[in-house]
mmCIF file of C-alpha atoms in Angstrom:
data_model
loop_
_atom_site.group_PDB
_atom_site.id
_atom_site.type_symbol
_atom_site.label_atom_id
_atom_site.label_comp_id
_atom_site.label_asym_id
_atom_site.label_seq_id
_atom_site.Cartn_x
_atom_site.Cartn_y
_atom_site.Cartn_z
ATOM 1 C CA MET A 1484 0.067 -0.059 -0.082
ATOM 2 C CA ALA A 1485 1.360 3.454 -1.024
ATOM 3 C CA THR A 1486 2.344 5.632 1.669
ATOM 4 C CA ALA A 1487 1.026 9.262 1.933
ATOM 5 C CA PRO A 1488 4.516 10.709 0.155
ATOM 6 C CA GLU A 1489 4.460 8.218 -2.390
ATOM 7 C CA ARG A 1490 0.871 9.169 -3.474
ATOM 8 C CA LEU A 1491 1.686 12.899 -3.210
ATOM 9 C CA LEU A 1492 4.806 12.285 -5.517
ATOM 10 C CA LEU A 1493 2.926 10.227 -7.808
ATOM 11 C CA ARG A 1494 0.103 12.886 -8.265
ATOM 12 C CA LEU A 1495 2.330 15.578 -8.554
ATOM 13 C CA GLU A 1496 4.506 13.800 -11.167
ATOM 14 C CA TRP A 1497 1.340 13.420 -13.204
ATOM 15 C CA LYS A 1498 0.020 16.842 -12.594
ATOM 16 C CA VAL A 1499 3.244 19.181 -12.297
ATOM 17 C CA VAL A 1500 6.504 17.387 -13.173
ATOM 18 C CA ARG A 1501 5.352 16.307 -16.423
ATOM 19 C CA ARG A 1502 3.933 19.671 -17.688
ATOM 20 C CA LEU A 1503 7.382 21.373 -16.358
ATOM 21 C CA ASP A 1504 9.405 18.593 -18.295
ATOM 22 C CA GLY A 1505 11.679 20.440 -20.714
ATOM 23 C CA ARG A 1506 10.915 23.715 -19.152
ATOM 24 C CA LEU A 1507 12.698 23.845 -15.949
ATOM 25 C CA GLN A 1508 15.840 21.147 -17.063
ATOM 26 C CA GLY A 1509 18.824 23.383 -17.284
ATOM 27 C CA ALA A 1510 16.703 26.629 -16.779
ATOM 28 C CA HIS A 1511 18.316 27.844 -13.614
ATOM 29 C CA ARG A 1512 21.642 29.460 -14.786
ATOM 30 C CA THR A 1513 24.306 29.383 -11.760
ATOM 31 C CA ALA A 1514 27.772 30.669 -12.184
ATOM 32 C CA HIS A 1515 28.878 27.900 -9.701
ATOM 33 C CA ARG A 1516 28.484 24.492 -11.056
ATOM 34 C CA GLY A 1517 31.131 21.996 -9.568
ATOM 35 C CA SER A 1518 34.208 22.292 -7.553
ATOM 36 C CA GLY A 1519 36.622 19.884 -9.451
ATOM 37 C CA ILE A 1520 37.572 17.592 -6.761
ATOM 38 C CA ASP A 1521 39.152 14.657 -8.764
ATOM 39 C CA PHE A 1522 42.589 15.114 -9.587
ATOM 40 C CA THR A 1523 43.606 13.694 -13.343
ATOM 41 C CA GLY A 1524 47.407 14.803 -13.913
ATOM 42 C CA LEU A 1525 49.816 17.420 -14.218
ATOM 43 C CA ARG A 1526 50.767 20.170 -17.122
ATOM 44 C CA ALA A 1527 53.008 22.857 -17.554
ATOM 45 C CA TYR A 1528 52.045 26.274 -16.294
ATOM 46 C CA SER A 1529 51.019 28.844 -18.682
ATOM 47 C CA ASP A 1530 50.603 32.331 -18.094
ATOM 48 C CA GLY A 1531 47.149 33.502 -16.604
ATOM 49 C CA ASP A 1532 46.713 29.947 -14.978
ATOM 50 C CA ASP A 1533 45.740 29.823 -11.442
ATOM 51 C CA ALA A 1534 48.863 29.693 -9.185
ATOM 52 C CA ARG A 1535 47.146 28.001 -6.399
ATOM 53 C CA HIS A 1536 46.931 25.083 -8.397
ATOM 54 C CA ILE A 1537 50.670 24.868 -9.006
ATOM 55 C CA ASP A 1538 52.253 21.610 -7.673
ATOM 56 C CA TRP A 1539 55.244 22.881 -5.939
ATOM 57 C CA ASN A 1540 56.967 19.366 -5.354
ATOM 58 C CA VAL A 1541 56.911 18.777 -9.130
ATOM 59 C CA THR A 1542 57.865 22.185 -9.996
ATOM 60 C CA ALA A 1543 61.107 21.867 -7.893
ATOM 61 C CA ARG A 1544 61.779 18.482 -9.127
ATOM 62 C CA LEU A 1545 61.406 19.446 -13.035
ATOM 63 C CA ASP A 1546 62.559 22.935 -12.741
ATOM 64 C CA GLU A 1547 59.467 24.214 -14.627
ATOM 65 C CA PRO A 1548 56.178 25.213 -13.221
ATOM 66 C CA HIS A 1549 53.509 22.398 -13.225
ATOM 67 C CA LEU A 1550 49.873 22.683 -12.236
ATOM 68 C CA ARG A 1551 47.667 19.828 -10.997
ATOM 69 C CA VAL A 1552 44.850 19.404 -13.153
ATOM 70 C CA PHE A 1553 41.248 18.215 -12.177
ATOM 71 C CA THR A 1554 38.106 16.832 -13.755
ATOM 72 C CA GLU A 1555 35.237 19.464 -13.200
ATOM 73 C CA ASP A 1556 32.311 17.991 -11.070
ATOM 74 C CA ARG A 1557 29.660 19.385 -13.125
ATOM 75 C CA GLU A 1558 26.771 18.233 -10.962
ATOM 76 C CA LEU A 1559 24.984 20.924 -8.827
ATOM 77 C CA THR A 1560 24.389 20.250 -5.166
ATOM 78 C CA VAL A 1561 21.021 21.732 -4.100
ATOM 79 C CA TRP A 1562 19.640 22.354 -0.526
ATOM 80 C CA LEU A 1563 16.363 22.939 0.073
ATOM 81 C CA VAL A 1564 15.591 24.735 3.249
ATOM 82 C CA LEU A 1565 12.111 24.044 4.369
ATOM 83 C CA ASP A 1566 10.474 26.204 6.937
ATOM 84 C CA ARG A 1567 8.225 23.894 9.269
ATOM 85 C CA SER A 1568 7.230 26.497 11.821
ATOM 86 C CA ALA A 1569 3.832 27.120 13.226
ATOM 87 C CA SER A 1570 3.082 30.163 11.129
ATOM 88 C CA MET A 1571 3.385 27.571 8.165
ATOM 89 C CA ALA A 1572 0.229 25.934 9.090
ATOM 90 C CA ALA A 1573 -1.948 29.047 8.020
ATOM 91 C CA GLY A 1574 -4.504 28.431 5.113
ATOM 92 C CA ARG A 1575 -7.340 26.328 4.380
ATOM 93 C CA PRO A 1576 -7.522 22.620 5.008
ATOM 94 C CA GLY A 1577 -5.292 20.790 2.252
ATOM 95 C CA ARG A 1578 -4.180 23.738 0.748
ATOM 96 C CA GLY A 1579 -2.237 25.587 3.644
ATOM 97 C CA LYS A 1580 1.115 26.903 3.352
ATOM 98 C CA HIS A 1581 2.771 23.797 4.622
ATOM 99 C CA ASP A 1582 0.787 21.782 2.099
ATOM 100 C CA VAL A 1583 2.250 24.027 -0.570
ATOM 101 C CA LEU A 1584 5.791 24.013 0.781
ATOM 102 C CA ALA A 1585 5.469 20.180 0.760
ATOM 103 C CA GLU A 1586 4.534 20.142 -2.880
ATOM 104 C CA LEU A 1587 7.199 22.661 -3.951
ATOM 105 C CA ALA A 1588 9.723 20.564 -2.077
ATOM 106 C CA LEU A 1589 8.780 17.299 -3.880
ATOM 107 C CA VAL A 1590 8.636 18.692 -7.189
ATOM 108 C CA LEU A 1591 12.045 20.865 -6.819
ATOM 109 C CA ALA A 1592 13.741 17.499 -5.443
ATOM 110 C CA ARG A 1593 12.414 15.153 -8.318
ATOM 111 C CA MET A 1594 13.310 17.884 -11.056
ATOM 112 C CA PHE A 1595 16.713 18.630 -9.956
ATOM 113 C CA GLY A 1596 17.349 14.957 -9.173
ATOM 114 C CA ARG A 1597 16.262 13.700 -12.739
ATOM 115 C CA GLY A 1598 18.939 16.389 -13.995
ATOM 116 C CA GLY A 1599 21.721 14.474 -12.078
ATOM 117 C CA ASN A 1600 21.775 17.001 -9.461
ATOM 118 C CA ARG A 1601 22.140 15.872 -5.597
ATOM 119 C CA VAL A 1602 19.444 17.482 -3.641
ATOM 120 C CA GLY A 1603 19.248 17.679 0.133
ATOM 121 C CA ALA A 1604 16.867 19.014 2.652
ATOM 122 C CA LEU A 1605 16.792 20.811 5.768
ATOM 123 C CA LEU A 1606 13.846 20.860 7.686
ATOM 124 C CA PHE A 1607 13.638 23.722 10.413
ATOM 125 C CA ASP A 1608 11.542 24.634 13.207
ATOM 126 C CA THR A 1609 13.003 26.651 16.019
ATOM 127 C CA GLY A 1610 14.538 24.089 18.232
ATOM 128 C CA THR A 1611 14.129 21.312 15.951
ATOM 129 C CA LEU A 1612 16.345 20.547 12.962
ATOM 130 C CA ARG A 1613 16.094 17.474 10.488
ATOM 131 C CA VAL A 1614 18.457 16.851 7.845
ATOM 132 C CA VAL A 1615 18.294 14.692 4.597
ATOM 133 C CA PRO A 1616 21.733 14.453 3.030
ATOM 134 C CA PRO A 1617 21.885 15.026 -0.812
ATOM 135 C CA GLY A 1618 20.673 12.416 -3.040
ATOM 136 C CA THR A 1619 19.411 11.886 -6.582
ATOM 137 C CA SER A 1620 17.002 9.070 -6.897
ATOM 138 C CA ARG A 1621 13.143 9.101 -6.622
ATOM 139 C CA ARG A 1622 13.482 7.052 -3.524
ATOM 140 C CA HIS A 1623 15.453 10.102 -2.260
ATOM 141 C CA THR A 1624 12.779 12.357 -3.002
ATOM 142 C CA LEU A 1625 10.303 9.904 -1.275
ATOM 143 C CA ARG A 1626 12.540 10.276 1.750
ATOM 144 C CA ILE A 1627 12.342 13.991 1.881
ATOM 145 C CA GLY A 1628 8.633 13.522 1.650
ATOM 146 C CA ALA A 1629 8.810 11.185 4.733
ATOM 147 C CA GLU A 1630 10.441 13.656 6.661
ATOM 148 C CA LEU A 1631 7.820 16.362 5.652
ATOM 149 C CA GLU A 1632 5.307 13.906 6.603
ATOM 150 C CA ARG A 1633 7.315 13.640 10.105
ATOM 151 C CA THR A 1634 7.041 17.255 10.776
ATOM 152 C CA SER A 1635 3.448 18.079 9.356
ATOM 153 C CA GLU A 1636 2.169 18.947 12.804
ATOM 154 C CA ALA A 1637 3.125 22.177 13.560
ATOM 155 C CA ARG A 1638 4.263 23.051 16.884
ATOM 156 C CA GLY A 1639 3.290 26.777 18.466
ATOM 157 C CA GLY A 1640 5.008 28.484 21.501
ATOM 158 C CA ALA A 1641 8.072 30.063 19.975
ATOM 159 C CA THR A 1642 8.463 32.604 17.062
ATOM 160 C CA THR A 1643 10.678 31.400 13.881
ATOM 161 C CA ASP A 1644 14.269 32.505 14.259
ATOM 162 C CA LEU A 1645 14.923 33.024 10.589
ATOM 163 C CA ALA A 1646 18.805 33.896 11.181
ATOM 164 C CA GLU A 1647 19.164 30.512 12.999
ATOM 165 C CA MET A 1648 17.483 28.932 10.034
ATOM 166 C CA LEU A 1649 19.837 30.408 7.416
ATOM 167 C CA ASP A 1650 22.685 29.891 9.791
ATOM 168 C CA ALA A 1651 21.901 26.312 9.905
ATOM 169 C CA ALA A 1652 21.758 26.259 6.088
ATOM 170 C CA GLY A 1653 25.393 27.626 6.031
ATOM 171 C CA ARG A 1654 26.839 25.236 8.583
ATOM 172 C CA LEU A 1655 25.140 22.402 6.462
ATOM 173 C CA ALA A 1656 26.454 23.386 2.912
ATOM 174 C CA ARG A 1657 30.273 23.498 2.974
ATOM 175 C CA ARG A 1658 30.356 23.047 -0.760
ATOM 176 C CA ARG A 1659 29.238 25.807 -2.916
ATOM 177 C CA ALA A 1660 25.591 25.094 -3.776
ATOM 178 C CA LEU A 1661 22.229 26.332 -4.729
ATOM 179 C CA ILE A 1662 20.179 26.972 -1.672
ATOM 180 C CA VAL A 1663 16.354 27.552 -2.113
ATOM 181 C CA VAL A 1664 14.800 28.656 0.941
ATOM 182 C CA LEU A 1665 11.112 27.982 1.005
ATOM 183 C CA SER A 1666 9.165 29.721 3.862
ATOM 184 C CA ASP A 1667 6.793 32.485 4.623
ATOM 185 C CA PHE A 1668 9.759 34.447 6.112
ATOM 186 C CA ILE A 1669 7.315 35.322 9.348
ATOM 187 C CA GLY A 1670 9.607 35.406 12.215
ATOM 188 C CA ASP A 1671 12.243 37.189 13.928
ATOM 189 C CA GLY A 1672 16.011 37.465 14.317
ATOM 190 C CA ASP A 1673 18.971 39.376 12.381
ATOM 191 C CA TRP A 1674 18.173 37.464 9.514
ATOM 192 C CA GLU A 1675 19.618 39.893 6.769
ATOM 193 C CA ARG A 1676 22.983 39.556 7.986
ATOM 194 C CA SER A 1677 22.749 35.616 8.303
ATOM 195 C CA LEU A 1678 21.383 35.687 4.425
ATOM 196 C CA GLN A 1679 24.146 38.151 3.384
ATOM 197 C CA ARG A 1680 26.662 35.541 4.855
ATOM 198 C CA LEU A 1681 24.726 32.756 3.029
ATOM 199 C CA ALA A 1682 24.734 34.425 -0.183
ATOM 200 C CA ARG A 1683 28.234 35.347 -0.298
ATOM 201 C CA ARG A 1684 29.439 31.637 -0.379
ATOM 202 C CA HIS A 1685 26.412 30.098 -2.183
ATOM 203 C CA GLU A 1686 23.610 30.974 -4.619
ATOM 204 C CA VAL A 1687 20.430 31.548 -2.871
ATOM 205 C CA VAL A 1688 16.799 31.843 -4.189
ATOM 206 C CA ALA A 1689 13.911 32.597 -1.657
ATOM 207 C CA LEU A 1690 10.457 31.189 -2.501
ATOM 208 C CA ARG A 1691 8.056 33.150 -0.394
ATOM 209 C CA ILE A 1692 4.946 30.897 0.511
ATOM 210 C CA VAL A 1693 2.006 33.407 1.264
ATOM 211 C CA ASP A 1694 -1.799 32.596 2.124
ATOM 212 C CA THR A 1695 -4.653 35.102 1.979
ATOM 213 C CA ALA A 1696 -4.731 34.991 5.507
ATOM 214 C CA ASP A 1697 -1.298 36.671 5.869
ATOM 215 C CA ASP A 1698 -2.354 39.754 3.930
ATOM 216 C CA VAL A 1699 -6.160 40.116 4.228
ATOM 217 C CA LEU A 1700 -8.126 40.846 7.400
ATOM 218 C CA PRO A 1701 -11.720 39.428 7.049
ATOM 219 C CA GLU A 1702 -14.692 41.663 7.615
ATOM 220 C CA ALA A 1703 -16.543 39.513 10.036
ATOM 221 C CA GLY A 1704 -17.155 41.712 13.034
ATOM 222 C CA LEU A 1705 -15.741 40.545 16.198
ATOM 223 C CA ILE A 1706 -13.101 37.751 15.575
ATOM 224 C CA VAL A 1707 -10.151 36.087 17.542
ATOM 225 C CA VAL A 1708 -6.807 36.771 16.164
ATOM 226 C CA GLU A 1709 -4.176 34.046 17.139
ATOM 227 C CA ASP A 1710 -0.429 34.769 16.664
ATOM 228 C CA ALA A 1711 0.278 31.409 14.644
ATOM 229 C CA GLU A 1712 3.659 31.500 15.851
ATOM 230 C CA THR A 1713 3.320 32.076 19.904
ATOM 231 C CA GLY A 1714 -0.246 31.040 20.075
ATOM 232 C CA GLU A 1715 -1.335 34.570 21.758
ATOM 233 C CA GLN A 1716 -4.921 35.293 21.088
ATOM 234 C CA LEU A 1717 -6.711 38.691 20.969
ATOM 235 C CA VAL A 1718 -10.308 39.627 20.477
ATOM 236 C CA VAL A 1719 -10.676 42.565 17.442
ATOM 237 C CA ASP A 1720 -13.304 44.264 15.599
ATOM 238 C CA SER A 1721 -12.358 43.482 12.199
ATOM 239 C CA ALA A 1722 -14.786 45.772 10.789
ATOM 240 C CA ASP A 1723 -13.135 48.690 12.522
ATOM 241 C CA PRO A 1724 -11.812 51.125 9.969
ATOM 242 C CA LEU A 1725 -8.814 52.151 11.927
ATOM 243 C CA LEU A 1726 -7.822 48.645 12.694
ATOM 244 C CA ARG A 1727 -7.855 47.454 8.879
ATOM 245 C CA VAL A 1728 -5.880 50.495 7.898
ATOM 246 C CA ARG A 1729 -3.328 49.827 10.695
ATOM 247 C CA PHE A 1730 -3.353 46.126 9.595
ATOM 248 C CA ARG A 1731 -2.740 47.029 5.775
ATOM 249 C CA ALA A 1732 0.207 49.337 6.726
ATOM 250 C CA ALA A 1733 1.480 46.719 8.798
ATOM 251 C CA VAL A 1734 1.131 44.120 5.995
ATOM 252 C CA ASP A 1735 2.739 46.661 3.592
ATOM 253 C CA ALA A 1736 5.689 47.596 5.879
ATOM 254 C CA ARG A 1737 6.760 43.998 6.494
ATOM 255 C CA ASP A 1738 6.746 43.247 2.672
ATOM 256 C CA ALA A 1739 8.802 46.361 2.255
ATOM 257 C CA ARG A 1740 11.200 45.395 4.767
ATOM 258 C CA LEU A 1741 11.461 41.791 3.308
ATOM 259 C CA ALA A 1742 12.178 43.110 -0.375
ATOM 260 C CA ALA A 1743 14.797 45.540 0.820
ATOM 261 C CA GLY A 1744 16.677 42.837 2.710
ATOM 262 C CA MET A 1745 16.524 40.427 0.046
ATOM 263 C CA ARG A 1746 17.605 43.283 -2.488
ATOM 264 C CA ARG A 1747 20.617 43.954 -0.179
ATOM 265 C CA ALA A 1748 21.629 40.497 0.146
ATOM 266 C CA GLY A 1749 21.191 40.158 -3.792
ATOM 267 C CA VAL A 1750 18.675 37.323 -3.341
ATOM 268 C CA PRO A 1751 15.862 36.858 -5.746
ATOM 269 C CA VAL A 1752 12.448 36.466 -3.802
ATOM 270 C CA HIS A 1753 9.648 34.792 -5.559
ATOM 271 C CA ARG A 1754 6.114 34.888 -4.416
ATOM 272 C CA ILE A 1755 4.210 31.733 -4.252
ATOM 273 C CA ASP A 1756 0.508 32.101 -3.430
ATOM 274 C CA THR A 1757 -1.257 29.161 -1.910
ATOM 275 C CA ASP A 1758 -4.204 29.506 -4.388
ATOM 276 C CA ARG A 1759 -2.125 29.629 -7.230
ATOM 277 C CA ASP A 1760 -1.435 26.647 -9.770
ATOM 278 C CA LEU A 1761 1.896 25.149 -8.897
ATOM 279 C CA ALA A 1762 3.180 24.480 -12.344
ATOM 280 C CA GLU A 1763 2.333 28.069 -13.578
ATOM 281 C CA ALA A 1764 4.050 29.364 -10.529
ATOM 282 C CA LEU A 1765 7.361 27.583 -11.246
ATOM 283 C CA VAL A 1766 7.401 28.556 -14.768
ATOM 284 C CA GLU A 1767 7.039 32.193 -13.924
ATOM 285 C CA VAL A 1768 9.918 31.655 -11.251
ATOM 286 C CA VAL A 1769 12.072 30.162 -14.329
ATOM 287 C CA ALA A 1770 11.156 33.066 -16.555
ATOM 288 C CA ARG A 1771 12.117 35.631 -13.857
ATOM 289 C CA THR A 1772 15.196 33.888 -13.450
ATOM 290 C CA ARG A 1773 16.219 33.992 -17.294
ATOM 291 C CA ASP A 1774 15.570 37.662 -17.001
ATOM 292 C CA ARG A 1775 18.051 38.184 -14.382
ATOM 293 C CA SER A 1776 20.428 36.153 -16.351
ATOM 294 C CA THR A 1777 20.384 37.905 -19.754
#
């Protein structure tokens, strides 16, 4: 009997992956593919060569500069940084932010893995960190799905420390990699500095998962508003014009801070709405990535 991750991946392969075939393969351009770790031989030094690769023992023995030559590793290592904090549980049943995150993670792992790249995952909730080491197979994608299933019950009581999540990714990705951060970016911590450190060493892309509940206050009279991260509750009059103006201003300020921080770090951020068709959203991400590369 198929497990829940197997059923989800099968559905995504039919409804999303097949539609994206040929449109995402090779579409993400990166200047950092491979690290050249396999030694293949020596050759004489020429002007313009990287002096760091000179083999000084051979140079001294032959009295002529020689370089160590490596076979370039063309496979890309991809790390998916997956926010499993309490605020990711927002949204309607079956299509909340954590559901969309799971679908995105499986689609990206499958697509990158099919291209021969190694994909790992870091599942983060404040105080809890789960790691799936990089791999390439369909079974490996299912392993990521199984870990997502294990962390599907979001826990409240602590605000997400975005800086801690990004720092954990930096410690984990020791070789240069493509790091895709999937989060709603609702939290605290000096995340901008952590993001800048991460982006200096790796190529980083942010997929910001957003639900209507994040941006819109329903006009339904007296309602109970709960902080998804801390569990704190407050009764408010959602029809109060002043409250609605303040809420809109707070949302706009939050979005502006996020956009400015991403821009300063040189990290592209793509908005993925929970009510959006996943394949269409990913095609749009690729199109915007190509625009930045040209």
